[in-house]
């Protein structure tokens, strides 16, 4: 992952603080994979299917290895984005919460889909965040083989480091295909994880408000 300021033009109406200080440039967040070789992945997918007794000779399955390779390449390739923040001119100090952000990742133990939602909130400090960026951060860390516990903490820690809010909370609710479609086959079960930082961890009222608004506690 590479993080660097995105190119910006200086505009007088975007000055932050003193009249002579330009606005803080957005942070450009880019994931740089070690390298995707779709041709090699297609060959490997074909061998994988055939090793499991699935012939790819028929017309309907002939293109499946290539589709598998492209599908996993898409799952493992998060889109770059600009972490756009703005000065908290009004001194807003209440919770900002984005609920039910779609989560799509794969379990790193079986490479089977994990699908669910994330609730991401923060207590603003000196700056506030463009709301769509909460979903972008979730997507960024979900686009790789994951475990839900790590994903939850990565999103929270990254926002705490880059936004410097008074508190961050992340709750993820997800269904794991490795548990519902194989093994125990616990159809309908889901897994809930949470990470709370700053005041959302240390202040009981802030913590209770966040968890209640996410629907974790009712």
PDB file of C-alpha atoms in Angstrom:
ATOM      1  CA  UNK A   1       0.000   0.000   0.000  1.00  0.00           C
ATOM      2  CA  UNK A   2       1.338   3.401  -0.984  1.00  0.00           C
ATOM      3  CA  UNK A   3       0.135   6.617   0.617  1.00  0.00           C
ATOM      4  CA  UNK A   4       1.123   9.999  -0.773  1.00  0.00           C
ATOM      5  CA  UNK A   5      -0.484  13.419  -1.247  1.00  0.00           C
ATOM      6  CA  UNK A   6      -2.733  13.600  -4.293  1.00  0.00           C
ATOM      7  CA  UNK A   7      -2.004  16.447  -6.737  1.00  0.00           C
ATOM      8  CA  UNK A   8      -4.072  19.485  -5.826  1.00  0.00           C
ATOM      9  CA  UNK A   9      -4.334  23.032  -7.082  1.00  0.00           C
ATOM     10  CA  UNK A  10      -4.224  25.812  -4.524  1.00  0.00           C
ATOM     11  CA  UNK A  11      -7.525  27.694  -4.293  1.00  0.00           C
ATOM     12  CA  UNK A  12      -8.147  30.639  -1.990  1.00  0.00           C
ATOM     13  CA  UNK A  13     -11.487  29.210  -0.882  1.00  0.00           C
ATOM     14  CA  UNK A  14      -9.825  26.026   0.351  1.00  0.00           C
ATOM     15  CA  UNK A  15      -7.342  27.592   2.753  1.00  0.00           C
ATOM     16  CA  UNK A  16      -7.092  25.881   6.138  1.00  0.00           C
ATOM     17  CA  UNK A  17      -6.342  28.070   9.147  1.00  0.00           C
ATOM     18  CA  UNK A  18      -4.259  31.129   8.331  1.00  0.00           C
ATOM     19  CA  UNK A  19      -5.018  32.967   5.098  1.00  0.00           C
ATOM     20  CA  UNK A  20      -1.540  32.147   3.782  1.00  0.00           C
ATOM     21  CA  UNK A  21      -1.776  28.389   4.432  1.00  0.00           C
ATOM     22  CA  UNK A  22      -3.011  26.187   1.568  1.00  0.00           C
ATOM     23  CA  UNK A  23      -5.506  23.414   2.171  1.00  0.00           C
ATOM     24  CA  UNK A  24      -4.108  20.092   3.281  1.00  0.00           C
ATOM     25  CA  UNK A  25      -3.810  17.876   0.163  1.00  0.00           C
ATOM     26  CA  UNK A  26      -5.825  14.682   0.113  1.00  0.00           C
ATOM     27  CA  UNK A  27      -3.914  11.513   0.908  1.00  0.00           C
ATOM     28  CA  UNK A  28      -3.777   9.234  -2.140  1.00  0.00           C
ATOM     29  CA  UNK A  29      -4.150   5.612  -1.048  1.00  0.00           C
ATOM     30  CA  UNK A  30      -2.969   3.031  -3.573  1.00  0.00           C
ATOM     31  CA  UNK A  31      -2.555  -0.710  -3.098  1.00  0.00           C
ATOM     32  CA  UNK A  32       0.426  -2.035  -5.016  1.00  0.00           C
ATOM     33  CA  UNK A  33       0.161  -5.826  -5.413  1.00  0.00           C
ATOM     34  CA  UNK A  34       3.294  -7.910  -5.878  1.00  0.00           C
ATOM     35  CA  UNK A  35       2.080  -8.658  -9.394  1.00  0.00           C
ATOM     36  CA  UNK A  36      -0.942 -10.300 -10.983  1.00  0.00           C
ATOM     37  CA  UNK A  37      -0.266 -12.854 -13.712  1.00  0.00           C
ATOM     38  CA  UNK A  38      -3.697 -13.747 -15.082  1.00  0.00           C
ATOM     39  CA  UNK A  39      -2.296 -16.259 -17.580  1.00  0.00           C
ATOM     40  CA  UNK A  40      -0.487 -18.192 -14.859  1.00  0.00           C
ATOM     41  CA  UNK A  41      -3.534 -17.983 -12.598  1.00  0.00           C
ATOM     42  CA  UNK A  42      -5.733 -19.417 -15.351  1.00  0.00           C
ATOM     43  CA  UNK A  43      -3.372 -22.357 -15.851  1.00  0.00           C
ATOM     44  CA  UNK A  44      -3.303 -22.981 -12.108  1.00  0.00           C
ATOM     45  CA  UNK A  45      -7.107 -22.777 -11.870  1.00  0.00           C
ATOM     46  CA  UNK A  46      -7.492 -25.314 -14.680  1.00  0.00           C
ATOM     47  CA  UNK A  47      -5.101 -27.706 -12.950  1.00  0.00           C
ATOM     48  CA  UNK A  48      -6.862 -27.160  -9.646  1.00  0.00           C
ATOM     49  CA  UNK A  49     -10.277 -28.044 -11.083  1.00  0.00           C
ATOM     50  CA  UNK A  50      -8.968 -31.065 -12.940  1.00  0.00           C
ATOM     51  CA  UNK A  51      -7.151 -32.288  -9.796  1.00  0.00           C
ATOM     52  CA  UNK A  52     -10.545 -32.277  -8.074  1.00  0.00           C
ATOM     53  CA  UNK A  53     -12.094 -34.304 -10.868  1.00  0.00           C
ATOM     54  CA  UNK A  54     -13.822 -31.393 -12.627  1.00  0.00           C
ATOM     55  CA  UNK A  55     -13.170 -31.571 -16.352  1.00  0.00           C
ATOM     56  CA  UNK A  56     -12.932 -28.257 -18.174  1.00  0.00           C
ATOM     57  CA  UNK A  57     -13.304 -29.835 -21.602  1.00  0.00           C
ATOM     58  CA  UNK A  58     -16.985 -28.996 -22.101  1.00  0.00           C
ATOM     59  CA  UNK A  59     -18.088 -25.784 -23.778  1.00  0.00           C
ATOM     60  CA  UNK A  60     -19.690 -24.461 -20.593  1.00  0.00           C
ATOM     61  CA  UNK A  61     -16.588 -25.060 -18.450  1.00  0.00           C
ATOM     62  CA  UNK A  62     -13.867 -24.260 -20.969  1.00  0.00           C
ATOM     63  CA  UNK A  63     -13.726 -20.617 -19.940  1.00  0.00           C
ATOM     64  CA  UNK A  64     -14.165 -21.233 -16.215  1.00  0.00           C
ATOM     65  CA  UNK A  65     -10.443 -21.186 -15.261  1.00  0.00           C
ATOM     66  CA  UNK A  66     -10.038 -17.777 -16.894  1.00  0.00           C
ATOM     67  CA  UNK A  67     -13.150 -16.469 -15.195  1.00  0.00           C
ATOM     68  CA  UNK A  68     -11.881 -17.793 -11.857  1.00  0.00           C
ATOM     69  CA  UNK A  69      -8.555 -16.011 -12.344  1.00  0.00           C
ATOM     70  CA  UNK A  70     -10.214 -12.709 -13.229  1.00  0.00           C
ATOM     71  CA  UNK A  71     -12.713 -12.991 -10.384  1.00  0.00           C
ATOM     72  CA  UNK A  72     -10.047 -13.501  -7.734  1.00  0.00           C
ATOM     73  CA  UNK A  73      -7.878 -10.775  -9.245  1.00  0.00           C
ATOM     74  CA  UNK A  74     -10.836  -8.405  -8.842  1.00  0.00           C
ATOM     75  CA  UNK A  75     -11.432  -9.551  -5.262  1.00  0.00           C
ATOM     76  CA  UNK A  76      -7.789  -8.892  -4.385  1.00  0.00           C
ATOM     77  CA  UNK A  77      -7.471  -5.472  -6.089  1.00  0.00           C
ATOM     78  CA  UNK A  78      -8.861  -2.524  -4.092  1.00  0.00           C
ATOM     79  CA  UNK A  79      -9.467   0.698  -5.984  1.00  0.00           C
ATOM     80  CA  UNK A  80      -7.228   3.684  -5.203  1.00  0.00           C
ATOM     81  CA  UNK A  81      -8.893   6.620  -3.467  1.00  0.00           C
ATOM     82  CA  UNK A  82      -8.176  10.029  -1.978  1.00  0.00           C
ATOM     83  CA  UNK A  83      -8.616  10.336   1.784  1.00  0.00           C
ATOM     84  CA  UNK A  84     -10.369  13.700   1.697  1.00  0.00           C
ATOM     85  CA  UNK A  85     -10.602  15.568   5.006  1.00  0.00           C
ATOM     86  CA  UNK A  86     -11.903  19.028   5.861  1.00  0.00           C
ATOM     87  CA  UNK A  87     -11.365  21.395   8.801  1.00  0.00           C
ATOM     88  CA  UNK A  88     -13.928  20.929  11.546  1.00  0.00           C
ATOM     89  CA  UNK A  89     -14.809  24.639  11.484  1.00  0.00           C
ATOM     90  CA  UNK A  90     -18.010  24.266  13.508  1.00  0.00           C
ATOM     91  CA  UNK A  91     -16.313  22.250  16.232  1.00  0.00           C
ATOM     92  CA  UNK A  92     -18.708  19.326  15.732  1.00  0.00           C
ATOM     93  CA  UNK A  93     -18.064  16.915  18.601  1.00  0.00           C
ATOM     94  CA  UNK A  94     -20.822  14.313  18.300  1.00  0.00           C
ATOM     95  CA  UNK A  95     -20.627  10.859  16.760  1.00  0.00           C
ATOM     96  CA  UNK A  96     -20.360  10.447  12.981  1.00  0.00           C
ATOM     97  CA  UNK A  97     -21.502   6.970  11.978  1.00  0.00           C
ATOM     98  CA  UNK A  98     -21.817   5.203   8.621  1.00  0.00           C
ATOM     99  CA  UNK A  99     -23.936   2.082   9.043  1.00  0.00           C
ATOM    100  CA  UNK A 100     -24.238  -1.063   6.937  1.00  0.00           C
ATOM    101  CA  UNK A 101     -21.243  -0.482   4.679  1.00  0.00           C
ATOM    102  CA  UNK A 102     -21.053  -3.589   2.447  1.00  0.00           C
ATOM    103  CA  UNK A 103     -18.166  -5.933   3.241  1.00  0.00           C
ATOM    104  CA  UNK A 104     -16.905  -8.410   0.655  1.00  0.00           C
ATOM    105  CA  UNK A 105     -13.763 -10.403   1.295  1.00  0.00           C
ATOM    106  CA  UNK A 106     -12.475 -13.981   1.323  1.00  0.00           C
ATOM    107  CA  UNK A 107     -11.437 -16.114   4.276  1.00  0.00           C
ATOM    108  CA  UNK A 108      -7.677 -16.596   4.181  1.00  0.00           C
ATOM    109  CA  UNK A 109      -8.003 -20.167   5.451  1.00  0.00           C
ATOM    110  CA  UNK A 110     -10.275 -21.524   2.693  1.00  0.00           C
ATOM    111  CA  UNK A 111     -10.507 -18.665   0.143  1.00  0.00           C
ATOM    112  CA  UNK A 112     -14.284 -18.810   0.424  1.00  0.00           C
ATOM    113  CA  UNK A 113     -16.457 -15.657   0.441  1.00  0.00           C
ATOM    114  CA  UNK A 114     -17.137 -13.617   3.558  1.00  0.00           C
ATOM    115  CA  UNK A 115     -20.050 -11.225   3.100  1.00  0.00           C
ATOM    116  CA  UNK A 116     -21.571  -8.780   5.545  1.00  0.00           C
ATOM    117  CA  UNK A 117     -21.752  -5.177   6.690  1.00  0.00           C
ATOM    118  CA  UNK A 118     -19.539  -2.791   8.635  1.00  0.00           C
ATOM    119  CA  UNK A 119     -20.572   0.045  10.936  1.00  0.00           C
ATOM    120  CA  UNK A 120     -17.815   2.655  11.156  1.00  0.00           C
ATOM    121  CA  UNK A 121     -17.952   5.752  13.346  1.00  0.00           C
ATOM    122  CA  UNK A 122     -15.707   8.378  14.850  1.00  0.00           C
ATOM    123  CA  UNK A 123     -15.743  11.352  17.210  1.00  0.00           C
ATOM    124  CA  UNK A 124     -14.234  14.259  15.235  1.00  0.00           C
ATOM    125  CA  UNK A 125     -11.136  16.106  16.287  1.00  0.00           C
ATOM    126  CA  UNK A 126      -9.657  18.969  14.291  1.00  0.00           C
ATOM    127  CA  UNK A 127     -10.800  17.521  10.952  1.00  0.00           C
ATOM    128  CA  UNK A 128     -13.785  15.677   9.523  1.00  0.00           C
ATOM    129  CA  UNK A 129     -13.786  13.039   6.815  1.00  0.00           C
ATOM    130  CA  UNK A 130     -15.609  12.829   3.489  1.00  0.00           C
ATOM    131  CA  UNK A 131     -18.291  10.253   4.364  1.00  0.00           C
ATOM    132  CA  UNK A 132     -17.745   8.010   1.341  1.00  0.00           C
ATOM    133  CA  UNK A 133     -14.157   7.503   2.492  1.00  0.00           C
ATOM    134  CA  UNK A 134     -15.323   5.371   5.413  1.00  0.00           C
ATOM    135  CA  UNK A 135     -16.600   2.852   2.882  1.00  0.00           C
ATOM    136  CA  UNK A 136     -13.408   3.209   0.820  1.00  0.00           C
ATOM    137  CA  UNK A 137     -11.237   2.320   3.818  1.00  0.00           C
ATOM    138  CA  UNK A 138     -13.347  -0.777   4.526  1.00  0.00           C
ATOM    139  CA  UNK A 139     -13.056  -1.848   0.884  1.00  0.00           C
ATOM    140  CA  UNK A 140      -9.315  -1.219   0.859  1.00  0.00           C
ATOM    141  CA  UNK A 141      -8.575  -3.637   3.691  1.00  0.00           C
ATOM    142  CA  UNK A 142     -11.236  -6.160   2.649  1.00  0.00           C
ATOM    143  CA  UNK A 143      -9.707  -6.680  -0.821  1.00  0.00           C
ATOM    144  CA  UNK A 144      -7.291  -9.400   0.226  1.00  0.00           C
ATOM    145  CA  UNK A 145      -7.486 -12.757   2.018  1.00  0.00           C
ATOM    146  CA  UNK A 146      -8.595 -11.827   5.522  1.00  0.00           C
ATOM    147  CA  UNK A 147      -9.749 -12.882   8.940  1.00  0.00           C
ATOM    148  CA  UNK A 148     -12.571 -10.770  10.318  1.00  0.00           C
ATOM    149  CA  UNK A 149     -10.772  -9.896  13.535  1.00  0.00           C
ATOM    150  CA  UNK A 150      -7.801  -8.429  11.660  1.00  0.00           C
ATOM    151  CA  UNK A 151      -9.997  -6.574   9.178  1.00  0.00           C
ATOM    152  CA  UNK A 152     -11.933  -4.892  11.992  1.00  0.00           C
ATOM    153  CA  UNK A 153      -8.778  -3.720  13.739  1.00  0.00           C
ATOM    154  CA  UNK A 154      -7.028  -2.598  10.540  1.00  0.00           C
ATOM    155  CA  UNK A 155      -9.886  -0.262   9.614  1.00  0.00           C
ATOM    156  CA  UNK A 156     -10.060   1.233  13.114  1.00  0.00           C
ATOM    157  CA  UNK A 157      -6.288   1.647  13.525  1.00  0.00           C
ATOM    158  CA  UNK A 158      -5.872   3.220  10.079  1.00  0.00           C
ATOM    159  CA  UNK A 159      -8.583   5.810  10.714  1.00  0.00           C
ATOM    160  CA  UNK A 160      -7.164   6.587  14.145  1.00  0.00           C
ATOM    161  CA  UNK A 161      -3.675   7.129  12.684  1.00  0.00           C
ATOM    162  CA  UNK A 162      -4.681   9.208   9.637  1.00  0.00           C
ATOM    163  CA  UNK A 163      -7.683  11.193  10.890  1.00  0.00           C
ATOM    164  CA  UNK A 164      -6.569  11.679  14.517  1.00  0.00           C
ATOM    165  CA  UNK A 165     -10.138  11.741  15.902  1.00  0.00           C
ATOM    166  CA  UNK A 166     -11.123  11.626  19.550  1.00  0.00           C
ATOM    167  CA  UNK A 167     -12.360   8.081  19.088  1.00  0.00           C
ATOM    168  CA  UNK A 168     -13.038   5.410  16.465  1.00  0.00           C
ATOM    169  CA  UNK A 169     -15.435   2.484  16.464  1.00  0.00           C
ATOM    170  CA  UNK A 170     -15.751  -0.353  13.955  1.00  0.00           C
ATOM    171  CA  UNK A 171     -18.235  -3.219  14.104  1.00  0.00           C
ATOM    172  CA  UNK A 172     -18.403  -5.890  11.402  1.00  0.00           C
ATOM    173  CA  UNK A 173     -21.181  -8.452  11.033  1.00  0.00           C
ATOM    174  CA  UNK A 174     -20.481 -11.100   8.408  1.00  0.00           C
ATOM    175  CA  UNK A 175     -21.413 -14.557   7.201  1.00  0.00           C
ATOM    176  CA  UNK A 176     -18.511 -16.900   6.486  1.00  0.00           C
ATOM    177  CA  UNK A 177     -19.064 -19.429   3.710  1.00  0.00           C
ATOM    178  CA  UNK A 178     -16.358 -21.631   5.228  1.00  0.00           C
ATOM    179  CA  UNK A 179     -18.700 -22.120   8.201  1.00  0.00           C
ATOM    180  CA  UNK A 180     -22.090 -22.121   6.449  1.00  0.00           C
ATOM    181  CA  UNK A 181     -21.341 -24.131   3.270  1.00  0.00           C
ATOM    182  CA  UNK A 182     -18.785 -26.651   4.539  1.00  0.00           C
ATOM    183  CA  UNK A 183     -17.619 -28.212   7.799  1.00  0.00           C
ATOM    184  CA  UNK A 184     -20.234 -27.569  10.459  1.00  0.00           C
ATOM    185  CA  UNK A 185     -22.619 -26.108   7.807  1.00  0.00           C
ATOM    186  CA  UNK A 186     -24.081 -23.641  10.324  1.00  0.00           C
ATOM    187  CA  UNK A 187     -26.501 -22.066   7.854  1.00  0.00           C
ATOM    188  CA  UNK A 188     -27.748 -18.628   8.874  1.00  0.00           C
ATOM    189  CA  UNK A 189     -25.045 -17.944  11.462  1.00  0.00           C
ATOM    190  CA  UNK A 190     -22.962 -14.787  11.370  1.00  0.00           C
ATOM    191  CA  UNK A 191     -19.918 -13.461  13.195  1.00  0.00           C
ATOM    192  CA  UNK A 192     -19.642 -10.100  14.951  1.00  0.00           C
ATOM    193  CA  UNK A 193     -16.367  -8.329  15.769  1.00  0.00           C
ATOM    194  CA  UNK A 194     -15.656  -4.868  17.136  1.00  0.00           C
ATOM    195  CA  UNK A 195     -12.757  -2.504  17.763  1.00  0.00           C
ATOM    196  CA  UNK A 196     -13.188   0.652  19.855  1.00  0.00           C
ATOM    197  CA  UNK A 197     -10.446   3.250  20.279  1.00  0.00           C
ATOM    198  CA  UNK A 198     -10.088   6.530  22.163  1.00  0.00           C
ATOM    199  CA  UNK A 199     -13.215   7.903  23.840  1.00  0.00           C
ATOM    200  CA  UNK A 200     -15.402   5.258  22.232  1.00  0.00           C
ATOM    201  CA  UNK A 201     -13.494   2.748  24.336  1.00  0.00           C
ATOM    202  CA  UNK A 202     -12.774   4.697  27.513  1.00  0.00           C
ATOM    203  CA  UNK A 203     -15.983   6.735  27.927  1.00  0.00           C
ATOM    204  CA  UNK A 204     -18.916   4.512  28.890  1.00  0.00           C
ATOM    205  CA  UNK A 205     -21.617   6.833  27.510  1.00  0.00           C
ATOM    206  CA  UNK A 206     -19.888   7.301  24.149  1.00  0.00           C
ATOM    207  CA  UNK A 207     -19.311   3.562  23.909  1.00  0.00           C
ATOM    208  CA  UNK A 208     -22.956   2.775  24.710  1.00  0.00           C
ATOM    209  CA  UNK A 209     -24.208   5.336  22.174  1.00  0.00           C
ATOM    210  CA  UNK A 210     -22.038   3.913  19.406  1.00  0.00           C
ATOM    211  CA  UNK A 211     -23.035   0.304  20.073  1.00  0.00           C
ATOM    212  CA  UNK A 212     -26.724   1.220  20.352  1.00  0.00           C
ATOM    213  CA  UNK A 213     -26.699   3.117  17.049  1.00  0.00           C
ATOM    214  CA  UNK A 214     -25.005   0.259  15.257  1.00  0.00           C
ATOM    215  CA  UNK A 215     -27.759  -2.043  16.484  1.00  0.00           C
ATOM    216  CA  UNK A 216     -25.341  -4.274  18.394  1.00  0.00           C
ATOM    217  CA  UNK A 217     -27.196  -3.445  21.609  1.00  0.00           C
ATOM    218  CA  UNK A 218     -30.878  -2.575  21.724  1.00  0.00           C
TER     219      UNK A 218
END
